[in-house]
Amino acid sequence: MPIADLPLWAEIAVTVFLVVGGLFGLVGSYGLLKLPDPMTRLHAPTKATTLGVGGVLIASMIYIFAAEGRVSMHELLITLFLVITSPITALFIAKVHIHMREKPETLPEPRDASGWASFTADGPARGVRDMQPVEPGAPDKTA
């Protein structure tokens, strides 16, 4: 398929979104590698890298619209999947981290005194039960 001649507005928009998306992806990847502990490293891929991929997807949608005059459903579906799965994955990783590193007694009391959702169940999730808990304040060996 030959590369289409795009209008100037489309070339500028695609370029801006690709550069911004690339910068967010770079910052998110750097944060994933360099932040000090798993809970802070968790924010890099779920926030910055999601915005980076979003920028690339928007650039792709603009290109398809300007070149072919249609809206590409592939990018919309990828964006929807990313927006739905990224926070859920972050939640699961955070809960495993809490169960491995904290005890209910070491966590601050919630404002409504109803307890922490991770510890109000009968026990941790299957698979987490077999892991050895890490004492709070102990050095993180997952890095």
Short mmCIF file of N, CA, C and O in Angstrom, two decimals, residues 4-142:
data_model
loop_
_atom_site.label_atom_id
_atom_site.label_comp_id
_atom_site.label_asym_id
_atom_site.label_seq_id
_atom_site.Cartn_x
_atom_site.Cartn_y
_atom_site.Cartn_z
N ALA A 4 0.17 7.56 1.70
CA ALA A 4 -0.70 8.62 1.20
C ALA A 4 -0.11 9.99 1.51
O ALA A 4 0.59 10.17 2.50
N ASP A 5 -0.40 10.94 0.63
CA ASP A 5 -0.05 12.33 0.92
C ASP A 5 -1.11 12.88 1.86
O ASP A 5 -2.28 12.98 1.50
N LEU A 6 -0.68 13.24 3.05
CA LEU A 6 -1.62 13.74 4.04
C LEU A 6 -1.67 15.25 4.00
O LEU A 6 -0.70 15.91 3.66
N PRO A 7 -2.81 15.82 4.40
CA PRO A 7 -2.87 17.27 4.56
C PRO A 7 -1.91 17.70 5.68
O PRO A 7 -1.56 16.91 6.56
N LEU A 8 -1.53 18.96 5.65
CA LEU A 8 -0.57 19.46 6.62
C LEU A 8 -1.06 19.30 8.05
O LEU A 8 -0.30 18.91 8.94
N TRP A 9 -2.35 19.56 8.30
CA TRP A 9 -2.87 19.42 9.67
C TRP A 9 -2.73 17.99 10.17
O TRP A 9 -2.44 17.77 11.34
N ALA A 10 -2.93 17.02 9.30
CA ALA A 10 -2.83 15.62 9.70
C ALA A 10 -1.38 15.23 9.98
O ALA A 10 -1.10 14.51 10.93
N GLU A 11 -0.47 15.71 9.14
CA GLU A 11 0.95 15.40 9.37
C GLU A 11 1.41 15.97 10.70
O GLU A 11 2.12 15.30 11.46
N ILE A 12 1.00 17.22 10.99
CA ILE A 12 1.39 17.84 12.26
C ILE A 12 0.77 17.09 13.44
O ILE A 12 1.45 16.79 14.43
N ALA A 13 -0.51 16.76 13.34
CA ALA A 13 -1.19 16.07 14.44
C ALA A 13 -0.58 14.68 14.68
O ALA A 13 -0.33 14.30 15.83
N VAL A 14 -0.34 13.94 13.61
CA VAL A 14 0.27 12.61 13.76
C VAL A 14 1.65 12.72 14.38
O VAL A 14 2.00 11.97 15.31
N THR A 15 2.44 13.68 13.94
CA THR A 15 3.78 13.87 14.49
C THR A 15 3.73 14.23 15.96
O THR A 15 4.48 13.66 16.77
N VAL A 16 2.85 15.15 16.33
CA VAL A 16 2.75 15.57 17.73
C VAL A 16 2.34 14.40 18.62
O VAL A 16 2.94 14.15 19.67
N PHE A 17 1.33 13.66 18.20
CA PHE A 17 0.87 12.54 19.02
C PHE A 17 1.91 11.43 19.11
O PHE A 17 2.06 10.79 20.15
N LEU A 18 2.65 11.18 18.04
CA LEU A 18 3.72 10.17 18.09
C LEU A 18 4.84 10.59 19.02
O LEU A 18 5.35 9.79 19.82
N VAL A 19 5.23 11.86 18.96
CA VAL A 19 6.32 12.35 19.84
C VAL A 19 5.87 12.33 21.29
O VAL A 19 6.59 11.86 22.18
N VAL A 20 4.67 12.84 21.56
CA VAL A 20 4.16 12.86 22.94
C VAL A 20 3.99 11.43 23.46
O VAL A 20 4.36 11.11 24.59
N GLY A 21 3.43 10.55 22.64
CA GLY A 21 3.28 9.16 23.04
C GLY A 21 4.61 8.49 23.29
O GLY A 21 4.77 7.73 24.25
N GLY A 22 5.59 8.77 22.44
CA GLY A 22 6.93 8.22 22.65
C GLY A 22 7.57 8.72 23.92
O GLY A 22 8.23 7.95 24.64
N LEU A 23 7.40 10.01 24.23
CA LEU A 23 7.96 10.56 25.48
C LEU A 23 7.30 9.93 26.71
O LEU A 23 7.99 9.57 27.67
N PHE A 24 5.98 9.79 26.69
CA PHE A 24 5.30 9.13 27.80
C PHE A 24 5.76 7.68 27.94
O PHE A 24 5.98 7.19 29.06
N GLY A 25 5.90 6.98 26.84
CA GLY A 25 6.38 5.60 26.89
C GLY A 25 7.79 5.51 27.45
O GLY A 25 8.11 4.62 28.24
N LEU A 26 8.64 6.44 27.05
CA LEU A 26 10.01 6.47 27.55
C LEU A 26 10.05 6.75 29.05
O LEU A 26 10.75 6.08 29.81
N VAL A 27 9.28 7.73 29.50
CA VAL A 27 9.22 8.07 30.92
C VAL A 27 8.65 6.89 31.73
O VAL A 27 9.16 6.55 32.80
N GLY A 28 7.61 6.26 31.21
CA GLY A 28 7.03 5.11 31.91
C GLY A 28 7.99 3.95 32.00
O GLY A 28 8.09 3.29 33.05
N SER A 29 8.71 3.68 30.94
CA SER A 29 9.68 2.58 30.96
C SER A 29 10.84 2.88 31.89
O SER A 29 11.31 2.01 32.63
N TYR A 30 11.31 4.13 31.87
CA TYR A 30 12.39 4.54 32.77
C TYR A 30 11.94 4.41 34.23
O TYR A 30 12.68 3.92 35.07
N GLY A 31 10.71 4.86 34.51
CA GLY A 31 10.18 4.75 35.87
C GLY A 31 10.05 3.32 36.32
O GLY A 31 10.30 2.99 37.48
N LEU A 32 9.64 2.44 35.43
CA LEU A 32 9.52 1.03 35.77
C LEU A 32 10.86 0.44 36.18
O LEU A 32 10.94 -0.39 37.08
N LEU A 33 11.92 0.90 35.56
CA LEU A 33 13.25 0.38 35.86
C LEU A 33 13.90 1.05 37.07
O LEU A 33 14.62 0.41 37.83
N LYS A 34 13.66 2.34 37.28
CA LYS A 34 14.44 3.11 38.24
C LYS A 34 13.74 3.48 39.53
O LYS A 34 14.41 3.89 40.47
N LEU A 35 12.43 3.38 39.63
CA LEU A 35 11.77 3.75 40.88
C LEU A 35 12.13 2.74 41.97
O LEU A 35 12.40 1.57 41.69
N PRO A 36 12.15 3.17 43.24
CA PRO A 36 12.78 2.38 44.30
C PRO A 36 12.08 1.10 44.74
O PRO A 36 12.74 0.15 45.13
N ASP A 37 10.76 1.05 44.76
CA ASP A 37 10.10 -0.15 45.27
C ASP A 37 8.91 -0.52 44.38
O ASP A 37 8.48 0.27 43.55
N PRO A 38 8.39 -1.72 44.54
CA PRO A 38 7.33 -2.19 43.64
C PRO A 38 6.07 -1.32 43.62
O PRO A 38 5.45 -1.17 42.59
N MET A 39 5.70 -0.75 44.75
CA MET A 39 4.48 0.05 44.77
C MET A 39 4.64 1.36 44.00
O MET A 39 3.70 1.83 43.40
N THR A 40 5.82 1.95 44.01
CA THR A 40 6.01 3.15 43.19
C THR A 40 6.29 2.78 41.74
O THR A 40 5.87 3.49 40.83
N ARG A 41 6.96 1.65 41.52
CA ARG A 41 7.19 1.19 40.14
C ARG A 41 5.88 0.83 39.46
O ARG A 41 5.77 0.88 38.24
N LEU A 42 4.90 0.48 40.22
CA LEU A 42 3.60 0.11 39.69
C LEU A 42 2.95 1.26 38.92
O LEU A 42 2.26 1.05 37.93
N HIS A 43 3.20 2.50 39.33
CA HIS A 43 2.55 3.64 38.70
C HIS A 43 3.12 3.96 37.33
O HIS A 43 2.42 4.51 36.49
N ALA A 44 4.38 3.64 37.10
CA ALA A 44 5.00 3.99 35.81
C ALA A 44 4.30 3.31 34.63
O ALA A 44 3.88 3.99 33.69
N PRO A 45 4.15 1.99 34.62
CA PRO A 45 3.50 1.38 33.45
C PRO A 45 2.00 1.63 33.40
O PRO A 45 1.42 1.68 32.32
N THR A 46 1.36 1.80 34.56
CA THR A 46 -0.10 1.97 34.52
C THR A 46 -0.51 3.39 34.20
O THR A 46 -1.63 3.61 33.77
N LYS A 47 0.35 4.34 34.39
CA LYS A 47 -0.02 5.73 34.10
C LYS A 47 0.68 6.23 32.84
O LYS A 47 0.05 6.47 31.82
N ALA A 48 1.99 6.39 32.92
CA ALA A 48 2.73 7.02 31.82
C ALA A 48 2.74 6.17 30.56
O ALA A 48 2.53 6.69 29.45
N THR A 49 2.98 4.89 30.69
CA THR A 49 3.05 4.05 29.51
C THR A 49 1.68 3.90 28.86
O THR A 49 1.57 3.83 27.63
N THR A 50 0.62 3.89 29.65
CA THR A 50 -0.73 3.85 29.09
C THR A 50 -0.99 5.11 28.26
O THR A 50 -1.56 5.04 27.17
N LEU A 51 -0.56 6.26 28.76
CA LEU A 51 -0.70 7.49 27.99
C LEU A 51 0.17 7.45 26.73
O LEU A 51 -0.22 7.98 25.68
N GLY A 52 1.34 6.83 26.82
CA GLY A 52 2.20 6.70 25.65
C GLY A 52 1.57 5.87 24.55
O GLY A 52 1.55 6.26 23.38
N VAL A 53 1.01 4.74 24.93
CA VAL A 53 0.34 3.89 23.94
C VAL A 53 -0.90 4.61 23.41
O VAL A 53 -1.21 4.54 22.22
N GLY A 54 -1.59 5.35 24.27
CA GLY A 54 -2.75 6.13 23.83
C GLY A 54 -2.37 7.17 22.78
O GLY A 54 -3.10 7.37 21.81
N GLY A 55 -1.23 7.82 22.96
CA GLY A 55 -0.77 8.80 21.98
C GLY A 55 -0.49 8.16 20.63
O GLY A 55 -0.83 8.72 19.58
N VAL A 56 0.13 7.00 20.65
CA VAL A 56 0.41 6.30 19.39
C VAL A 56 -0.89 5.85 18.72
O VAL A 56 -1.03 5.94 17.49
N LEU A 57 -1.84 5.39 19.51
CA LEU A 57 -3.13 4.97 18.94
C LEU A 57 -3.90 6.15 18.35
O LEU A 57 -4.51 6.03 17.28
N ILE A 58 -3.86 7.30 19.01
CA ILE A 58 -4.52 8.49 18.46
C ILE A 58 -3.85 8.91 17.16
O ILE A 58 -4.52 9.26 16.18
N ALA A 59 -2.51 8.87 17.13
CA ALA A 59 -1.80 9.20 15.90
C ALA A 59 -2.20 8.25 14.77
O ALA A 59 -2.42 8.68 13.62
N SER A 60 -2.33 6.98 15.07
CA SER A 60 -2.74 6.00 14.06
C SER A 60 -4.17 6.27 13.57
O SER A 60 -4.46 6.16 12.38
N MET A 61 -5.06 6.62 14.49
CA MET A 61 -6.44 6.92 14.10
C MET A 61 -6.50 8.14 13.20
O MET A 61 -7.25 8.15 12.21
N ILE A 62 -5.72 9.17 13.52
CA ILE A 62 -5.70 10.37 12.68
C ILE A 62 -5.14 10.04 11.30
O ILE A 62 -5.67 10.50 10.28
N TYR A 63 -4.08 9.23 11.26
CA TYR A 63 -3.50 8.86 9.97
C TYR A 63 -4.51 8.10 9.10
O TYR A 63 -4.68 8.40 7.92
N ILE A 64 -5.16 7.12 9.67
CA ILE A 64 -6.15 6.33 8.91
C ILE A 64 -7.29 7.22 8.42
O ILE A 64 -7.74 7.12 7.28
N PHE A 65 -7.74 8.12 9.31
CA PHE A 65 -8.84 9.00 8.92
C PHE A 65 -8.42 9.94 7.79
O PHE A 65 -9.16 10.14 6.83
N ALA A 66 -7.22 10.52 7.89
CA ALA A 66 -6.77 11.46 6.86
C ALA A 66 -6.41 10.76 5.56
O ALA A 66 -6.64 11.29 4.47
N ALA A 67 -5.85 9.55 5.64
CA ALA A 67 -5.41 8.85 4.44
C ALA A 67 -6.54 8.12 3.73
O ALA A 67 -6.61 8.12 2.50
N GLU A 68 -7.45 7.51 4.50
CA GLU A 68 -8.48 6.67 3.89
C GLU A 68 -9.89 7.19 4.10
O GLU A 68 -10.84 6.64 3.54
N GLY A 69 -10.06 8.20 4.95
CA GLY A 69 -11.38 8.78 5.17
C GLY A 69 -12.32 7.91 5.97
O GLY A 69 -13.53 8.02 5.87
N ARG A 70 -11.78 7.02 6.79
CA ARG A 70 -12.64 6.16 7.63
C ARG A 70 -12.08 6.13 9.05
O ARG A 70 -10.92 6.42 9.29
N VAL A 71 -12.93 5.76 9.97
CA VAL A 71 -12.52 5.62 11.36
C VAL A 71 -12.11 4.17 11.58
O VAL A 71 -12.86 3.25 11.25
N SER A 72 -10.92 3.97 12.12
CA SER A 72 -10.42 2.61 12.34
C SER A 72 -10.92 2.09 13.69
O SER A 72 -10.65 2.68 14.73
N MET A 73 -11.64 1.00 13.65
CA MET A 73 -12.16 0.41 14.88
C MET A 73 -11.09 -0.35 15.65
O MET A 73 -11.22 -0.54 16.86
N HIS A 74 -10.01 -0.77 14.99
CA HIS A 74 -8.95 -1.51 15.67
C HIS A 74 -8.36 -0.68 16.80
O HIS A 74 -8.19 -1.16 17.92
N GLU A 75 -8.03 0.58 16.52
CA GLU A 75 -7.43 1.44 17.53
C GLU A 75 -8.39 1.73 18.67
O GLU A 75 -7.99 1.80 19.83
N LEU A 76 -9.67 1.89 18.34
CA LEU A 76 -10.65 2.13 19.40
C LEU A 76 -10.77 0.92 20.32
O LEU A 76 -10.86 1.06 21.54
N LEU A 77 -10.76 -0.27 19.75
CA LEU A 77 -10.84 -1.49 20.57
C LEU A 77 -9.59 -1.69 21.41
O LEU A 77 -9.67 -2.10 22.57
N ILE A 78 -8.42 -1.41 20.84
CA ILE A 78 -7.18 -1.52 21.60
C ILE A 78 -7.18 -0.53 22.76
O ILE A 78 -6.80 -0.87 23.89
N THR A 79 -7.63 0.69 22.50
CA THR A 79 -7.69 1.69 23.56
C THR A 79 -8.65 1.25 24.66
O THR A 79 -8.33 1.37 25.85
N LEU A 80 -9.80 0.76 24.30
CA LEU A 80 -10.76 0.28 25.29
C LEU A 80 -10.17 -0.85 26.12
O LEU A 80 -10.28 -0.85 27.36
N PHE A 81 -9.54 -1.81 25.47
CA PHE A 81 -8.92 -2.92 26.18
C PHE A 81 -7.83 -2.42 27.14
O PHE A 81 -7.75 -2.86 28.29
N LEU A 82 -7.02 -1.49 26.69
CA LEU A 82 -5.94 -0.96 27.52
C LEU A 82 -6.48 -0.20 28.72
O LEU A 82 -6.00 -0.36 29.85
N VAL A 83 -7.49 0.63 28.51
CA VAL A 83 -8.06 1.42 29.60
C VAL A 83 -8.73 0.52 30.64
O VAL A 83 -8.71 0.82 31.83
N ILE A 84 -9.29 -0.58 30.21
CA ILE A 84 -9.95 -1.49 31.14
C ILE A 84 -8.94 -2.37 31.88
O ILE A 84 -9.04 -2.57 33.09
N THR A 85 -7.96 -2.91 31.19
CA THR A 85 -7.07 -3.89 31.81
C THR A 85 -5.95 -3.29 32.64
O THR A 85 -5.51 -3.91 33.61
N SER A 86 -5.47 -2.11 32.31
CA SER A 86 -4.34 -1.53 33.03
C SER A 86 -4.65 -1.29 34.52
O SER A 86 -3.87 -1.70 35.38
N PRO A 87 -5.77 -0.66 34.89
CA PRO A 87 -6.04 -0.48 36.32
C PRO A 87 -6.31 -1.79 37.05
O PRO A 87 -5.95 -1.93 38.22
N ILE A 88 -6.92 -2.74 36.37
CA ILE A 88 -7.21 -4.02 37.03
C ILE A 88 -5.91 -4.76 37.33
O ILE A 88 -5.71 -5.31 38.42
N THR A 89 -4.99 -4.76 36.39
CA THR A 89 -3.69 -5.38 36.61
C THR A 89 -2.95 -4.70 37.74
O THR A 89 -2.35 -5.36 38.60
N ALA A 90 -2.98 -3.38 37.77
CA ALA A 90 -2.32 -2.63 38.85
C ALA A 90 -2.92 -2.98 40.21
O ALA A 90 -2.20 -3.15 41.19
N LEU A 91 -4.23 -3.13 40.26
CA LEU A 91 -4.88 -3.50 41.51
C LEU A 91 -4.43 -4.88 41.98
O LEU A 91 -4.12 -5.07 43.17
N PHE A 92 -4.37 -5.85 41.09
CA PHE A 92 -3.93 -7.18 41.47
C PHE A 92 -2.49 -7.19 41.97
O PHE A 92 -2.16 -7.83 42.97
N ILE A 93 -1.62 -6.47 41.29
CA ILE A 93 -0.22 -6.41 41.72
C ILE A 93 -0.11 -5.75 43.08
O ILE A 93 0.63 -6.20 43.95
N ALA A 94 -0.86 -4.67 43.30
CA ALA A 94 -0.82 -3.97 44.58
C ALA A 94 -1.34 -4.86 45.71
O ALA A 94 -0.77 -4.88 46.81
N LYS A 95 -2.40 -5.61 45.47
CA LYS A 95 -2.95 -6.49 46.51
C LYS A 95 -1.97 -7.60 46.89
O LYS A 95 -1.81 -7.92 48.06
N VAL A 96 -1.31 -8.18 45.90
CA VAL A 96 -0.31 -9.20 46.20
C VAL A 96 0.83 -8.60 47.02
O VAL A 96 1.30 -9.18 47.99
N HIS A 97 1.25 -7.39 46.65
CA HIS A 97 2.31 -6.72 47.39
C HIS A 97 1.89 -6.47 48.84
O HIS A 97 2.67 -6.70 49.77
N ILE A 98 0.66 -6.02 49.04
CA ILE A 98 0.17 -5.77 50.40
C ILE A 98 0.16 -7.07 51.19
O ILE A 98 0.60 -7.12 52.34
N HIS A 99 -0.33 -8.16 50.61
CA HIS A 99 -0.41 -9.42 51.33
C HIS A 99 0.97 -10.00 51.64
O HIS A 99 1.14 -10.69 52.64
N MET A 100 1.93 -9.73 50.81
CA MET A 100 3.27 -10.28 51.05
C MET A 100 4.08 -9.43 52.03
O MET A 100 4.95 -9.94 52.71
N ARG A 101 3.81 -8.13 52.12
CA ARG A 101 4.68 -7.24 52.89
C ARG A 101 4.03 -6.68 54.15
O ARG A 101 4.72 -6.17 54.99
N GLU A 102 2.74 -6.70 54.25
CA GLU A 102 2.09 -6.04 55.37
C GLU A 102 1.24 -7.01 56.17
O GLU A 102 0.76 -8.01 55.65
N LYS A 103 1.06 -6.69 57.43
CA LYS A 103 0.11 -7.38 58.29
C LYS A 103 -1.01 -6.39 58.58
O LYS A 103 -0.79 -5.19 58.55
N PRO A 104 -2.20 -6.89 58.88
CA PRO A 104 -3.30 -5.96 59.16
C PRO A 104 -2.97 -4.97 60.28
O PRO A 104 -3.42 -3.83 60.27
N GLU A 105 -2.16 -5.37 61.24
CA GLU A 105 -1.84 -4.51 62.38
C GLU A 105 -0.94 -3.34 61.98
O GLU A 105 -0.91 -2.32 62.66
N THR A 106 -0.16 -3.48 60.92
CA THR A 106 0.78 -2.43 60.54
C THR A 106 0.15 -1.36 59.65
O THR A 106 0.76 -0.31 59.46
N LEU A 107 -1.03 -1.62 59.12
CA LEU A 107 -1.69 -0.65 58.24
C LEU A 107 -2.44 0.39 59.07
O LEU A 107 -2.95 0.09 60.15
N PRO A 108 -2.52 1.63 58.59
CA PRO A 108 -3.30 2.64 59.32
C PRO A 108 -4.78 2.28 59.31
O PRO A 108 -5.27 1.61 58.40
N GLU A 109 -5.49 2.74 60.31
CA GLU A 109 -6.92 2.46 60.41
C GLU A 109 -7.68 3.29 59.37
O GLU A 109 -7.49 4.49 59.27
N PRO A 110 -8.54 2.65 58.56
CA PRO A 110 -9.33 3.41 57.59
C PRO A 110 -10.27 4.39 58.30
O PRO A 110 -10.64 4.18 59.45
N ARG A 111 -10.67 5.44 57.58
CA ARG A 111 -11.51 6.48 58.19
C ARG A 111 -12.84 5.94 58.70
O ARG A 111 -13.30 6.34 59.75
N ASP A 112 -13.45 5.03 57.98
CA ASP A 112 -14.76 4.54 58.41
C ASP A 112 -14.67 3.32 59.32
O ASP A 112 -15.67 2.74 59.68
N ALA A 113 -13.46 2.92 59.70
CA ALA A 113 -13.21 1.82 60.63
C ALA A 113 -13.83 0.50 60.18
O ALA A 113 -14.16 -0.34 60.99
N SER A 114 -14.00 0.31 58.88
CA SER A 114 -14.58 -0.94 58.39
C SER A 114 -13.52 -1.97 58.03
O SER A 114 -13.85 -3.08 57.65
N GLY A 115 -12.27 -1.60 58.12
CA GLY A 115 -11.19 -2.54 57.81
C GLY A 115 -10.75 -2.42 56.36
O GLY A 115 -11.42 -1.80 55.53
N TRP A 116 -9.60 -2.99 56.07
CA TRP A 116 -9.06 -2.99 54.72
C TRP A 116 -9.66 -4.14 53.94
O TRP A 116 -9.75 -5.26 54.44
N ALA A 117 -10.07 -3.90 52.71
CA ALA A 117 -10.71 -4.92 51.89
C ALA A 117 -9.80 -6.13 51.68
O ALA A 117 -10.27 -7.26 51.60
N SER A 118 -8.51 -5.91 51.63
CA SER A 118 -7.58 -7.02 51.41
C SER A 118 -7.51 -7.97 52.60
O SER A 118 -7.12 -9.10 52.46
N PHE A 119 -7.89 -7.48 53.77
CA PHE A 119 -7.75 -8.30 54.97
C PHE A 119 -9.08 -8.63 55.63
O PHE A 119 -9.10 -9.29 56.65
N THR A 120 -10.20 -8.21 55.07
CA THR A 120 -11.48 -8.52 55.68
C THR A 120 -12.02 -9.88 55.24
O THR A 120 -12.93 -10.40 55.84
N ALA A 121 -11.45 -10.46 54.20
CA ALA A 121 -11.85 -11.80 53.76
C ALA A 121 -11.31 -12.83 54.74
O ALA A 121 -10.53 -12.53 55.63
N ASP A 122 -11.72 -14.07 54.58
CA ASP A 122 -11.27 -15.13 55.48
C ASP A 122 -9.78 -15.38 55.40
O ASP A 122 -9.17 -15.88 56.32
N GLY A 123 -9.18 -15.05 54.30
CA GLY A 123 -7.75 -15.26 54.13
C GLY A 123 -7.32 -14.74 52.77
O GLY A 123 -8.15 -14.33 51.97
N PRO A 124 -6.03 -14.74 52.52
CA PRO A 124 -5.57 -14.26 51.22
C PRO A 124 -5.97 -15.22 50.10
O PRO A 124 -6.41 -16.33 50.34
N ALA A 125 -5.82 -14.74 48.91
CA ALA A 125 -6.19 -15.53 47.75
C ALA A 125 -5.37 -16.81 47.67
O ALA A 125 -4.26 -16.89 48.19
N ARG A 126 -5.92 -17.81 47.00
CA ARG A 126 -5.20 -19.05 46.80
C ARG A 126 -3.89 -18.76 46.07
O ARG A 126 -3.86 -17.99 45.15
N GLY A 127 -2.83 -19.35 46.50
CA GLY A 127 -1.53 -19.10 45.89
C GLY A 127 -0.74 -18.11 46.73
O GLY A 127 0.46 -18.22 46.87
N VAL A 128 -1.42 -17.13 47.32
CA VAL A 128 -0.74 -16.19 48.21
C VAL A 128 -0.56 -16.83 49.58
O VAL A 128 0.37 -16.52 50.30
N ARG A 129 -1.42 -17.76 49.94
CA ARG A 129 -1.33 -18.42 51.24
C ARG A 129 0.00 -19.14 51.44
O ARG A 129 0.51 -19.23 52.54
N ASP A 130 0.55 -19.67 50.35
CA ASP A 130 1.77 -20.46 50.45
C ASP A 130 3.03 -19.60 50.52
O ASP A 130 4.09 -20.10 50.83
N MET A 131 2.91 -18.31 50.25
CA MET A 131 4.08 -17.44 50.25
C MET A 131 4.43 -17.04 51.68
O MET A 131 3.56 -16.88 52.53
N GLN A 132 5.70 -16.88 51.93
CA GLN A 132 6.14 -16.44 53.23
C GLN A 132 6.01 -14.93 53.33
O GLN A 132 6.51 -14.21 52.49
N PRO A 133 5.34 -14.42 54.38
CA PRO A 133 5.22 -12.96 54.50
C PRO A 133 6.56 -12.33 54.80
O PRO A 133 7.43 -12.94 55.41
N VAL A 134 6.70 -11.11 54.37
CA VAL A 134 7.92 -10.35 54.61
C VAL A 134 7.63 -9.37 55.73
O VAL A 134 6.58 -8.73 55.74
N GLU A 135 8.52 -9.27 56.68
CA GLU A 135 8.32 -8.34 57.78
C GLU A 135 8.30 -6.91 57.28
O GLU A 135 9.10 -6.55 56.42
N PRO A 136 7.39 -6.07 57.79
CA PRO A 136 7.39 -4.66 57.39
C PRO A 136 8.72 -4.00 57.73
O PRO A 136 9.29 -4.24 58.79
N GLY A 137 9.22 -3.21 56.81
CA GLY A 137 10.48 -2.53 57.02
C GLY A 137 11.68 -3.33 56.54
O GLY A 137 12.80 -2.82 56.49
N ALA A 138 11.46 -4.59 56.19
CA ALA A 138 12.57 -5.42 55.68
C ALA A 138 12.94 -4.96 54.29
O ALA A 138 12.09 -4.43 53.56
N PRO A 139 14.19 -5.12 53.90
CA PRO A 139 14.59 -4.68 52.55
C PRO A 139 13.82 -5.45 51.47
O PRO A 139 13.50 -6.61 51.62
N ASP A 140 13.53 -4.74 50.41
CA ASP A 140 12.79 -5.33 49.28
C ASP A 140 13.75 -6.11 48.41
O ASP A 140 14.69 -5.57 47.87
N LYS A 141 13.52 -7.43 48.28
CA LYS A 141 14.42 -8.28 47.49
C LYS A 141 13.86 -8.56 46.10
O LYS A 141 14.41 -9.33 45.37
N THR A 142 12.75 -7.89 45.73
CA THR A 142 12.17 -8.12 44.42
C THR A 142 12.80 -7.23 43.36
O THR A 142 12.55 -7.41 42.19
#
